Amino acid sequence: IFKIENTSLVEIQEKPFKLEREIQALFEDNLQTIMGLTLVRSEFTIKNKRIDTLAYDEQAKAFIIIEYKRDKNISVVDQGFTYLSLMLENKADFIVEYNEQLKRNLQRTDVDWSQTRVAFVSPSFTENQILATNFKDIAIELWEVKRYSNDTVAINELKKSRSAESIKPLAQQK
């Protein structure tokens, strides 16, 4: 990335995040702007698992778990499925947390559990992580975030490829 100064290009250096918490604060403070989500709770603990950010997608009527990684981490896919399972096995706890934090009265029937998902936010992901989440019906999203020396932040959702397959036919095979 370059900045134009007169007619010359001056490179803008990346300014890596020192702490995962810096990424989390940036996203939580701007969750509606970045992802179109409502913050429910930061650091939500359930069944001895700590979820970095619990959010709600008002449009999809679904809960979203957001996990932050300061750098490449090998445990993205397994952690994502663990959290999806945790959420779907403890639906009432998520609804209670939503109602208590936001002072609302969300009902079980108001949530579309088929739209729940886990989003990982990191400066980068491995090729295997990108390929492992490239199924159109896997509820794991990858978001890249990079900070630069001129107080610029680049946020990029890694979209699934247009040719992404469905995992359903594979799951139905015996």
CSV table of N, CA and C in Angstrom, one decimal:
chain,number,residue,atom,x,y,z
A,1,ILE,N,0.9,-1.2,0.0
A,1,ILE,CA,0.0,0.0,0.0
A,1,ILE,C,0.9,1.2,0.0
A,2,PHE,N,0.5,2.2,-0.8
A,2,PHE,CA,1.3,3.4,-1.0
A,2,PHE,C,0.5,4.6,-0.8
A,3,LYS,N,1.2,5.7,-0.4
A,3,LYS,CA,0.5,7.0,-0.3
A,3,LYS,C,1.2,7.9,-1.3
A,4,ILE,N,0.4,8.7,-2.0
A,4,ILE,CA,0.9,9.6,-3.0
A,4,ILE,C,1.4,10.9,-2.3
A,5,GLU,N,2.6,11.2,-2.5
A,5,GLU,CA,3.2,12.5,-2.0
A,5,GLU,C,3.7,13.2,-3.2
A,6,ASN,N,3.1,14.3,-3.5
A,6,ASN,CA,3.4,15.0,-4.8
A,6,ASN,C,3.1,14.0,-5.9
A,7,THR,N,4.1,13.6,-6.6
A,7,THR,CA,3.9,12.6,-7.6
A,7,THR,C,4.7,11.3,-7.3
A,8,SER,N,5.2,11.2,-6.1
A,8,SER,CA,6.0,10.0,-5.7
A,8,SER,C,5.1,9.1,-4.8
A,9,LEU,N,5.4,7.8,-4.9
A,9,LEU,CA,4.7,6.9,-4.0
A,9,LEU,C,5.6,6.6,-2.8
A,10,VAL,N,5.0,6.6,-1.7
A,10,VAL,CA,5.7,6.3,-0.4
A,10,VAL,C,5.0,5.1,0.2
A,11,GLU,N,5.7,4.1,0.5
A,11,GLU,CA,5.1,2.9,1.0
A,11,GLU,C,4.6,3.1,2.4
A,12,ILE,N,3.4,2.6,2.7
A,12,ILE,CA,2.9,2.6,4.1
A,12,ILE,C,3.1,1.3,4.7
A,13,GLN,N,3.8,1.3,5.8
A,13,GLN,CA,4.2,0.1,6.5
A,13,GLN,C,3.1,-0.5,7.3
A,14,GLU,N,3.0,-1.8,7.3
A,14,GLU,CA,2.0,-2.5,8.2
A,14,GLU,C,2.5,-2.3,9.6
A,15,LYS,N,1.5,-2.1,10.5
A,15,LYS,CA,1.8,-1.9,11.9
A,15,LYS,C,1.0,-3.1,12.6
A,16,PRO,N,1.7,-4.2,12.8
A,16,PRO,CA,1.0,-5.4,13.3
A,16,PRO,C,0.4,-5.2,14.7
A,17,PHE,N,-0.7,-5.9,14.9
A,17,PHE,CA,-1.3,-5.8,16.3
A,17,PHE,C,-0.4,-6.6,17.2
A,18,LYS,N,-0.2,-6.0,18.4
A,18,LYS,CA,0.7,-6.6,19.4
A,18,LYS,C,-0.2,-7.6,20.2
A,19,LEU,N,-1.4,-7.3,20.4
A,19,LEU,CA,-2.3,-8.1,21.2
A,19,LEU,C,-3.6,-8.4,20.5
A,20,GLU,N,-4.1,-9.6,20.7
A,20,GLU,CA,-5.4,-10.0,20.2
A,20,GLU,C,-6.5,-9.1,20.7
A,21,ARG,N,-6.3,-8.6,21.9
A,21,ARG,CA,-7.3,-7.7,22.5
A,21,ARG,C,-7.5,-6.4,21.7
A,22,GLU,N,-6.4,-5.9,21.0
A,22,GLU,CA,-6.5,-4.7,20.2
A,22,GLU,C,-7.4,-4.9,19.0
A,23,ILE,N,-7.4,-6.1,18.4
A,23,ILE,CA,-8.3,-6.5,17.3
A,23,ILE,C,-9.7,-6.5,17.8
A,24,GLN,N,-9.8,-7.2,19.0
A,24,GLN,CA,-11.2,-7.4,19.6
A,24,GLN,C,-11.8,-6.0,19.9
A,25,ALA,N,-11.1,-5.1,20.5
A,25,ALA,CA,-11.6,-3.8,20.8
A,25,ALA,C,-12.0,-3.0,19.6
A,26,LEU,N,-11.2,-3.1,18.5
A,26,LEU,CA,-11.5,-2.4,17.3
A,26,LEU,C,-12.8,-2.9,16.7
A,27,PHE,N,-12.9,-4.3,16.7
A,27,PHE,CA,-14.2,-4.9,16.1
A,27,PHE,C,-15.4,-4.6,17.0
A,28,GLU,N,-15.3,-4.8,18.3
A,28,GLU,CA,-16.4,-4.6,19.2
A,28,GLU,C,-16.9,-3.1,19.2
A,29,ASP,N,-16.0,-2.2,19.1
A,29,ASP,CA,-16.3,-0.8,19.1
A,29,ASP,C,-17.0,-0.4,17.8
A,30,ASN,N,-16.8,-1.2,16.7
A,30,ASN,CA,-17.3,-0.9,15.4
A,30,ASN,C,-18.1,-2.0,14.7
A,31,LEU,N,-18.6,-2.9,15.5
A,31,LEU,CA,-19.3,-4.1,15.0
A,31,LEU,C,-20.4,-3.9,14.0
A,32,GLN,N,-21.2,-2.9,14.3
A,32,GLN,CA,-22.3,-2.6,13.3
A,32,GLN,C,-21.7,-2.1,12.0
A,33,THR,N,-20.7,-1.2,12.0
A,33,THR,CA,-20.1,-0.7,10.8
A,33,THR,C,-19.4,-1.8,10.0
A,34,ILE,N,-18.6,-2.6,10.7
A,34,ILE,CA,-17.8,-3.6,10.0
A,34,ILE,C,-18.6,-4.8,9.5
A,35,MET,N,-19.4,-5.4,10.4
A,35,MET,CA,-20.1,-6.6,10.1
A,35,MET,C,-21.6,-6.5,10.1
A,36,GLY,N,-22.2,-5.4,10.5
A,36,GLY,CA,-23.6,-5.2,10.5
A,36,GLY,C,-24.2,-6.0,11.7
A,37,LEU,N,-23.5,-6.1,12.8
A,37,LEU,CA,-24.0,-7.0,13.9
A,37,LEU,C,-24.1,-6.1,15.2
A,38,THR,N,-24.9,-6.6,16.1
A,38,THR,CA,-25.2,-6.0,17.4
A,38,THR,C,-24.3,-6.8,18.4
A,39,LEU,N,-23.5,-6.0,19.2
A,39,LEU,CA,-22.8,-6.6,20.3
A,39,LEU,C,-23.7,-7.1,21.4
A,40,VAL,N,-23.6,-8.4,21.8
A,40,VAL,CA,-24.3,-8.9,22.9
A,40,VAL,C,-23.4,-8.9,24.1
A,41,ARG,N,-22.2,-9.5,24.0
A,41,ARG,CA,-21.4,-9.6,25.2
A,41,ARG,C,-19.9,-9.9,24.7
A,42,SER,N,-19.0,-9.2,25.4
A,42,SER,CA,-17.6,-9.5,25.3
A,42,SER,C,-17.2,-10.5,26.3
A,43,GLU,N,-16.3,-11.5,25.9
A,43,GLU,CA,-15.8,-12.5,26.9
A,43,GLU,C,-17.0,-13.3,27.5
A,44,PHE,N,-17.8,-13.9,26.7
A,44,PHE,CA,-18.9,-14.7,27.2
A,44,PHE,C,-18.4,-16.1,27.5
A,45,THR,N,-18.6,-16.6,28.8
A,45,THR,CA,-18.1,-17.9,29.1
A,45,THR,C,-19.3,-18.8,29.3
A,46,ILE,N,-19.2,-20.0,28.7
A,46,ILE,CA,-20.2,-21.0,28.8
A,46,ILE,C,-19.6,-22.4,28.8
A,47,LYS,N,-19.9,-23.2,29.7
A,47,LYS,CA,-19.3,-24.6,29.8
A,47,LYS,C,-17.8,-24.6,29.7
A,48,ASN,N,-17.2,-23.7,30.5
A,48,ASN,CA,-15.7,-23.6,30.5
A,48,ASN,C,-15.1,-23.2,29.2
A,49,LYS,N,-15.8,-22.6,28.3
A,49,LYS,CA,-15.3,-22.1,27.0
A,49,LYS,C,-15.5,-20.6,27.1
A,50,ARG,N,-14.5,-19.8,26.7
A,50,ARG,CA,-14.6,-18.4,26.6
A,50,ARG,C,-14.7,-17.9,25.2
A,51,ILE,N,-15.8,-17.3,24.9
A,51,ILE,CA,-16.1,-16.8,23.6
A,51,ILE,C,-15.7,-15.3,23.6
A,52,ASP,N,-14.8,-14.9,22.6
A,52,ASP,CA,-14.3,-13.6,22.6
A,52,ASP,C,-15.5,-12.5,22.5
A,53,THR,N,-16.3,-12.7,21.5
A,53,THR,CA,-17.4,-11.8,21.2
A,53,THR,C,-18.6,-12.6,20.9
A,54,LEU,N,-19.7,-12.3,21.6
A,54,LEU,CA,-21.0,-12.8,21.2
A,54,LEU,C,-21.8,-11.7,20.5
A,55,ALA,N,-22.3,-11.9,19.3
A,55,ALA,CA,-23.0,-10.9,18.6
A,55,ALA,C,-24.3,-11.4,18.1
A,56,TYR,N,-25.2,-10.5,17.6
A,56,TYR,CA,-26.4,-11.0,17.0
A,56,TYR,C,-26.6,-10.3,15.7
A,57,ASP,N,-27.1,-11.0,14.7
A,57,ASP,CA,-27.4,-10.5,13.4
A,57,ASP,C,-28.9,-10.3,13.3
A,58,GLU,N,-29.3,-9.0,13.4
A,58,GLU,CA,-30.7,-8.7,13.5
A,58,GLU,C,-31.4,-9.1,12.2
A,59,GLN,N,-30.7,-9.0,11.1
A,59,GLN,CA,-31.3,-9.3,9.8
A,59,GLN,C,-31.5,-10.8,9.6
A,60,ALA,N,-30.5,-11.6,9.9
A,60,ALA,CA,-30.6,-13.0,9.8
A,60,ALA,C,-31.3,-13.7,11.0
A,61,LYS,N,-31.5,-12.9,12.1
A,61,LYS,CA,-32.1,-13.4,13.3
A,61,LYS,C,-31.3,-14.6,13.9
A,62,ALA,N,-29.9,-14.3,14.0
A,62,ALA,CA,-29.0,-15.4,14.4
A,62,ALA,C,-27.9,-14.9,15.2
A,63,PHE,N,-27.4,-15.8,16.1
A,63,PHE,CA,-26.2,-15.5,16.9
A,63,PHE,C,-25.0,-15.7,16.1
A,64,ILE,N,-23.9,-14.9,16.4
A,64,ILE,CA,-22.7,-15.0,15.7
A,64,ILE,C,-21.6,-15.0,16.8
A,65,ILE,N,-20.7,-15.9,16.8
A,65,ILE,CA,-19.6,-16.0,17.7
A,65,ILE,C,-18.4,-15.5,16.9
A,66,ILE,N,-17.6,-14.5,17.5
A,66,ILE,CA,-16.4,-14.0,16.8
A,66,ILE,C,-15.2,-14.3,17.7
A,67,GLU,N,-14.2,-14.9,17.1
A,67,GLU,CA,-13.0,-15.2,17.7
A,67,GLU,C,-11.8,-14.4,17.0
A,68,TYR,N,-10.9,-13.9,17.8
A,68,TYR,CA,-9.8,-13.1,17.3
A,68,TYR,C,-8.5,-13.9,17.4
A,69,LYS,N,-7.7,-13.8,16.4
A,69,LYS,CA,-6.3,-14.4,16.4
A,69,LYS,C,-5.3,-13.3,16.0
A,70,ARG,N,-4.3,-13.2,16.8
A,70,ARG,CA,-3.2,-12.2,16.6
A,70,ARG,C,-2.4,-12.6,15.4
A,71,ASP,N,-2.2,-13.9,15.2
A,71,ASP,CA,-1.5,-14.3,14.0
A,71,ASP,C,-2.0,-15.7,13.6
A,72,LYS,N,-1.4,-16.3,12.6
A,72,LYS,CA,-1.9,-17.6,12.1
A,72,LYS,C,-2.0,-18.6,13.2
A,73,ASN,N,-3.0,-19.3,13.2
A,73,ASN,CA,-3.3,-20.2,14.3
A,73,ASN,C,-3.9,-21.5,13.7
A,74,ILE,N,-3.4,-22.6,14.1
A,74,ILE,CA,-3.8,-23.9,13.5
A,74,ILE,C,-5.2,-24.3,13.9
A,75,SER,N,-5.8,-23.8,15.0
A,75,SER,CA,-7.0,-24.4,15.5
A,75,SER,C,-8.3,-23.7,15.1
A,76,VAL,N,-8.4,-23.1,13.9
A,76,VAL,CA,-9.5,-22.3,13.5
A,76,VAL,C,-10.8,-23.2,13.2
A,77,VAL,N,-10.6,-24.2,12.4
A,77,VAL,CA,-11.8,-25.0,12.0
A,77,VAL,C,-12.3,-25.9,13.2
A,78,ASP,N,-11.5,-26.5,13.9
A,78,ASP,CA,-11.9,-27.3,15.1
A,78,ASP,C,-12.6,-26.4,16.1
A,79,GLN,N,-12.0,-25.3,16.4
A,79,GLN,CA,-12.5,-24.3,17.4
A,79,GLN,C,-13.9,-23.8,16.9
A,80,GLY,N,-14.0,-23.6,15.6
A,80,GLY,CA,-15.3,-23.1,15.0
A,80,GLY,C,-16.4,-24.1,15.2
A,81,PHE,N,-16.1,-25.4,14.9
A,81,PHE,CA,-17.1,-26.4,15.1
A,81,PHE,C,-17.5,-26.6,16.5
A,82,THR,N,-16.5,-26.5,17.4
A,82,THR,CA,-16.7,-26.6,18.8
A,82,THR,C,-17.7,-25.6,19.3
A,83,TYR,N,-17.5,-24.3,18.9
A,83,TYR,CA,-18.3,-23.3,19.3
A,83,TYR,C,-19.7,-23.3,18.7
A,84,LEU,N,-19.8,-23.8,17.5
A,84,LEU,CA,-21.1,-24.0,16.9
A,84,LEU,C,-21.9,-25.0,17.7
A,85,SER,N,-21.3,-26.1,18.0
A,85,SER,CA,-21.9,-27.2,18.8
A,85,SER,C,-22.3,-26.7,20.1
A,86,LEU,N,-21.4,-26.0,20.8
A,86,LEU,CA,-21.7,-25.4,22.1
A,86,LEU,C,-22.9,-24.5,22.0
A,87,MET,N,-23.0,-23.7,21.0
A,87,MET,CA,-24.2,-22.8,20.9
A,87,MET,C,-25.5,-23.5,20.7
A,88,LEU,N,-25.4,-24.5,19.8
A,88,LEU,CA,-26.7,-25.2,19.4
A,88,LEU,C,-27.1,-26.2,20.5
A,89,GLU,N,-26.2,-26.6,21.4
A,89,GLU,CA,-26.6,-27.4,22.5
A,89,GLU,C,-27.0,-26.6,23.8
A,90,ASN,N,-26.8,-25.3,23.7
A,90,ASN,CA,-27.1,-24.4,24.9
A,90,ASN,C,-27.9,-23.2,24.4
A,91,LYS,N,-28.8,-23.3,23.6
A,91,LYS,CA,-29.6,-22.2,23.0
A,91,LYS,C,-30.2,-21.3,24.0
A,92,ALA,N,-30.7,-21.9,25.1
A,92,ALA,CA,-31.4,-21.0,26.1
A,92,ALA,C,-30.4,-20.1,26.8
A,93,ASP,N,-29.2,-20.5,27.0
A,93,ASP,CA,-28.1,-19.7,27.6
A,93,ASP,C,-27.8,-18.4,26.7
A,94,PHE,N,-27.8,-18.6,25.4
A,94,PHE,CA,-27.5,-17.5,24.5
A,94,PHE,C,-28.7,-16.6,24.5
A,95,ILE,N,-29.9,-17.1,24.5
A,95,ILE,CA,-31.1,-16.2,24.6
A,95,ILE,C,-31.2,-15.4,25.9
A,96,VAL,N,-30.9,-16.1,27.0
A,96,VAL,CA,-30.9,-15.4,28.3
A,96,VAL,C,-29.8,-14.3,28.3
A,97,GLU,N,-28.6,-14.6,27.8
A,97,GLU,CA,-27.6,-13.6,27.7
A,97,GLU,C,-28.0,-12.4,26.9
A,98,TYR,N,-28.6,-12.6,25.7
A,98,TYR,CA,-29.0,-11.6,24.9
A,98,TYR,C,-30.1,-10.7,25.6
A,99,ASN,N,-31.0,-11.3,26.2
A,99,ASN,CA,-32.1,-10.6,26.9
A,99,ASN,C,-31.5,-9.8,28.1
A,100,GLU,N,-30.6,-10.3,28.9
A,100,GLU,CA,-30.1,-9.6,30.0
A,100,GLU,C,-29.2,-8.5,29.6
A,101,GLN,N,-28.3,-8.7,28.6
A,101,GLN,CA,-27.4,-7.7,28.2
A,101,GLN,C,-28.1,-6.5,27.4
A,102,LEU,N,-29.0,-6.9,26.6
A,102,LEU,CA,-29.7,-5.8,25.7
A,102,LEU,C,-31.0,-5.4,26.2
A,103,LYS,N,-31.4,-5.9,27.4
A,103,LYS,CA,-32.7,-5.5,28.0
A,103,LYS,C,-33.9,-5.7,27.0
A,104,ARG,N,-33.9,-6.8,26.3
A,104,ARG,CA,-34.9,-7.1,25.3
A,104,ARG,C,-35.6,-8.4,25.7
A,105,ASN,N,-36.6,-8.8,24.9
A,105,ASN,CA,-37.3,-10.1,25.2
A,105,ASN,C,-37.3,-11.0,24.0
A,106,LEU,N,-36.1,-11.5,23.6
A,106,LEU,CA,-36.0,-12.4,22.5
A,106,LEU,C,-36.6,-13.7,22.9
A,107,GLN,N,-37.4,-14.3,22.0
A,107,GLN,CA,-38.0,-15.6,22.3
A,107,GLN,C,-37.2,-16.7,21.4
A,108,ARG,N,-37.3,-17.9,21.9
A,108,ARG,CA,-36.7,-19.0,21.2
A,108,ARG,C,-37.1,-19.1,19.7
A,109,THR,N,-38.4,-18.8,19.4
A,109,THR,CA,-38.9,-18.8,18.1
A,109,THR,C,-38.4,-17.6,17.2
A,110,ASP,N,-37.8,-16.6,17.9
A,110,ASP,CA,-37.4,-15.4,17.1
A,110,ASP,C,-36.0,-15.7,16.5
A,111,VAL,N,-35.3,-16.8,16.9
A,111,VAL,CA,-34.0,-17.0,16.4
A,111,VAL,C,-34.0,-18.1,15.3
A,112,ASP,N,-33.3,-17.8,14.2
A,112,ASP,CA,-33.1,-18.8,13.1
A,112,ASP,C,-31.8,-19.5,13.4
A,113,TRP,N,-31.8,-20.6,14.1
A,113,TRP,CA,-30.6,-21.3,14.5
A,113,TRP,C,-29.8,-21.8,13.2
A,114,SER,N,-30.5,-22.0,12.1
A,114,SER,CA,-29.8,-22.5,10.9
A,114,SER,C,-28.8,-21.4,10.3
A,115,GLN,N,-29.0,-20.2,10.8
A,115,GLN,CA,-28.1,-19.0,10.3
A,115,GLN,C,-27.0,-18.7,11.2
A,116,THR,N,-26.9,-19.4,12.4
A,116,THR,CA,-25.8,-19.1,13.3
A,116,THR,C,-24.4,-19.4,12.6
A,117,ARG,N,-23.4,-18.7,13.1
A,117,ARG,CA,-22.1,-18.9,12.5
A,117,ARG,C,-21.0,-18.4,13.4
A,118,VAL,N,-19.8,-18.8,13.1
A,118,VAL,CA,-18.6,-18.4,13.8
A,118,VAL,C,-17.7,-17.7,12.8
A,119,ALA,N,-17.2,-16.5,13.3
A,119,ALA,CA,-16.3,-15.7,12.4
A,119,ALA,C,-15.0,-15.6,13.1
A,120,PHE,N,-13.9,-15.8,12.4
A,120,PHE,CA,-12.6,-15.7,12.9
A,120,PHE,C,-12.0,-14.4,12.2
A,121,VAL,N,-11.3,-13.6,13.1
A,121,VAL,CA,-10.7,-12.4,12.6
A,121,VAL,C,-9.2,-12.5,12.9
A,122,SER,N,-8.4,-12.3,11.9
A,122,SER,CA,-6.9,-12.5,12.1
A,122,SER,C,-6.2,-11.7,10.9
A,123,PRO,N,-5.0,-11.3,11.2
A,123,PRO,CA,-4.2,-10.7,10.1
A,123,PRO,C,-4.0,-11.6,8.9
A,124,SER,N,-4.0,-12.9,9.1
A,124,SER,CA,-3.8,-13.8,8.0
A,124,SER,C,-4.3,-15.2,8.4
A,125,PHE,N,-4.6,-16.0,7.4
A,125,PHE,CA,-5.0,-17.4,7.6
A,125,PHE,C,-4.1,-18.3,6.7
A,126,THR,N,-4.0,-19.6,7.1
A,126,THR,CA,-3.3,-20.5,6.3
A,126,THR,C,-4.1,-20.9,5.1
A,127,GLU,N,-3.4,-21.4,4.1
A,127,GLU,CA,-4.1,-21.9,2.9
A,127,GLU,C,-5.1,-23.0,3.2
A,128,ASN,N,-4.6,-23.9,4.1
A,128,ASN,CA,-5.5,-25.0,4.6
A,128,ASN,C,-6.8,-24.5,5.3
A,129,GLN,N,-6.7,-23.4,6.0
A,129,GLN,CA,-7.9,-22.9,6.7
A,129,GLN,C,-8.8,-22.3,5.7
A,130,ILE,N,-8.3,-21.6,4.7
A,130,ILE,CA,-9.1,-21.0,3.6
A,130,ILE,C,-9.8,-22.1,2.8
A,131,LEU,N,-9.1,-23.2,2.5
A,131,LEU,CA,-9.7,-24.3,1.7
A,131,LEU,C,-10.7,-25.1,2.6
A,132,ALA,N,-10.4,-25.3,3.9
A,132,ALA,CA,-11.3,-26.1,4.7
A,132,ALA,C,-12.6,-25.4,5.0
A,133,THR,N,-12.7,-24.1,4.9
A,133,THR,CA,-13.9,-23.3,5.1
A,133,THR,C,-14.6,-22.9,3.8
A,134,ASN,N,-14.1,-23.4,2.7
A,134,ASN,CA,-14.6,-23.0,1.4
A,134,ASN,C,-15.8,-24.0,0.9
A,135,PHE,N,-16.7,-24.2,1.8
A,135,PHE,CA,-18.0,-24.9,1.4
A,135,PHE,C,-19.1,-23.9,1.6
A,136,LYS,N,-20.0,-23.8,0.7
A,136,LYS,CA,-21.0,-22.8,0.7
A,136,LYS,C,-21.9,-22.9,2.0
A,137,ASP,N,-22.0,-24.1,2.6
A,137,ASP,CA,-22.9,-24.3,3.7
A,137,ASP,C,-22.2,-24.6,5.0
A,138,ILE,N,-20.9,-24.2,5.1
A,138,ILE,CA,-20.2,-24.3,6.4
A,138,ILE,C,-20.3,-22.9,7.0
A,139,ALA,N,-20.7,-22.9,8.3
A,139,ALA,CA,-21.0,-21.7,9.0
A,139,ALA,C,-19.8,-21.1,9.7
A,140,ILE,N,-18.7,-21.1,9.0
A,140,ILE,CA,-17.5,-20.5,9.5
A,140,ILE,C,-17.0,-19.4,8.5
A,141,GLU,N,-16.8,-18.2,9.0
A,141,GLU,CA,-16.3,-17.1,8.2
A,141,GLU,C,-14.9,-16.7,8.6
A,142,LEU,N,-14.1,-16.3,7.6
A,142,LEU,CA,-12.8,-15.8,7.9
A,142,LEU,C,-12.7,-14.3,7.5
A,143,TRP,N,-12.2,-13.5,8.4
A,143,TRP,CA,-12.0,-12.0,8.1
A,143,TRP,C,-10.6,-11.7,8.4
A,144,GLU,N,-9.9,-11.1,7.4
A,144,GLU,CA,-8.6,-10.6,7.6
A,144,GLU,C,-8.6,-9.1,8.0
A,145,VAL,N,-7.7,-8.8,8.9
A,145,VAL,CA,-7.6,-7.4,9.4
A,145,VAL,C,-6.1,-7.0,9.5
A,146,LYS,N,-5.8,-5.9,8.9
A,146,LYS,CA,-4.4,-5.4,8.9
A,146,LYS,C,-4.4,-3.9,9.3
A,147,ARG,N,-3.5,-3.5,10.1
A,147,ARG,CA,-3.4,-2.1,10.5
A,147,ARG,C,-2.1,-1.5,9.9
A,148,TYR,N,-2.1,-0.3,9.5
A,148,TYR,CA,-1.0,0.4,8.9
A,148,TYR,C,-0.5,1.6,9.7
A,149,SER,N,0.7,2.0,9.4
A,149,SER,CA,1.3,3.1,10.2
A,149,SER,C,0.6,4.5,10.1
A,150,ASN,N,-0.2,4.6,9.1
A,150,ASN,CA,-0.9,5.9,8.9
A,150,ASN,C,-2.4,5.9,9.5
A,151,ASP,N,-2.6,5.0,10.5
A,151,ASP,CA,-3.9,4.8,11.1
A,151,ASP,C,-5.0,4.3,10.2
A,152,THR,N,-4.6,3.6,9.2
A,152,THR,CA,-5.5,3.0,8.2
A,152,THR,C,-5.7,1.5,8.6
A,153,VAL,N,-6.9,1.0,8.5
A,153,VAL,CA,-7.1,-0.4,8.8
A,153,VAL,C,-7.8,-1.0,7.5
A,154,ALA,N,-7.3,-2.2,7.1
A,154,ALA,CA,-7.9,-2.9,6.0
A,154,ALA,C,-8.6,-4.1,6.6
A,155,ILE,N,-9.9,-4.2,6.3
A,155,ILE,CA,-10.7,-5.4,6.7
A,155,ILE,C,-11.3,-6.1,5.5
A,156,ASN,N,-11.1,-7.4,5.4
A,156,ASN,CA,-11.5,-8.1,4.2
A,156,ASN,C,-12.1,-9.4,4.6
A,157,GLU,N,-13.4,-9.6,4.3
A,157,GLU,CA,-14.0,-10.9,4.5
A,157,GLU,C,-13.6,-11.8,3.4
A,158,LEU,N,-13.0,-13.0,3.7
A,158,LEU,CA,-12.6,-13.9,2.7
A,158,LEU,C,-13.8,-14.7,2.2
A,159,LYS,N,-14.3,-14.3,1.1
A,159,LYS,CA,-15.6,-14.9,0.6
A,159,LYS,C,-15.3,-16.3,0.1
A,160,LYS,N,-16.3,-17.1,0.2
A,160,LYS,CA,-16.2,-18.5,-0.4
A,160,LYS,C,-16.1,-18.3,-1.9
A,161,SER,N,-15.4,-19.2,-2.6
A,161,SER,CA,-15.3,-19.1,-4.0
A,161,SER,C,-16.7,-19.4,-4.7
A,162,ARG,N,-16.8,-18.9,-5.9
A,162,ARG,CA,-18.1,-19.1,-6.6
A,162,ARG,C,-18.3,-20.6,-6.9
A,163,SER,N,-17.3,-21.3,-7.0
A,163,SER,CA,-17.4,-22.8,-7.3
A,163,SER,C,-17.4,-23.6,-6.0
A,164,ALA,N,-17.6,-22.9,-4.8
A,164,ALA,CA,-17.6,-23.7,-3.6
A,164,ALA,C,-18.7,-24.7,-3.6
A,165,GLU,N,-18.3,-25.9,-3.2
A,165,GLU,CA,-19.2,-27.1,-3.2
A,165,GLU,C,-20.1,-27.0,-1.9
A,166,SER,N,-21.1,-27.8,-1.9
A,166,SER,CA,-21.9,-28.0,-0.7
A,166,SER,C,-21.3,-29.2,0.0
A,167,ILE,N,-21.3,-29.2,1.3
A,167,ILE,CA,-20.8,-30.3,2.1
A,167,ILE,C,-21.9,-31.3,2.4
A,168,LYS,N,-23.1,-30.9,2.1
A,168,LYS,CA,-24.3,-31.8,2.4
A,168,LYS,C,-24.2,-33.2,1.7
A,169,PRO,N,-23.9,-33.2,0.4
A,169,PRO,CA,-23.8,-34.6,-0.2
A,169,PRO,C,-22.7,-35.4,0.4
A,170,LEU,N,-21.6,-34.8,0.8
A,170,LEU,CA,-20.6,-35.6,1.5
A,170,LEU,C,-21.0,-36.1,2.8
A,171,ALA,N,-21.7,-35.3,3.5
A,171,ALA,CA,-22.2,-35.6,4.9
A,171,ALA,C,-23.3,-36.7,4.8
A,172,GLN,N,-24.0,-36.8,3.7
A,172,GLN,CA,-25.0,-37.8,3.6
A,172,GLN,C,-24.5,-39.2,3.2
A,173,GLN,N,-23.3,-39.2,2.7
A,173,GLN,CA,-22.7,-40.5,2.3
A,173,GLN,C,-22.5,-41.4,3.5
A,174,LYS,N,-22.7,-42.7,3.4
A,174,LYS,CA,-22.4,-43.6,4.6
A,174,LYS,C,-21.2,-44.4,4.4
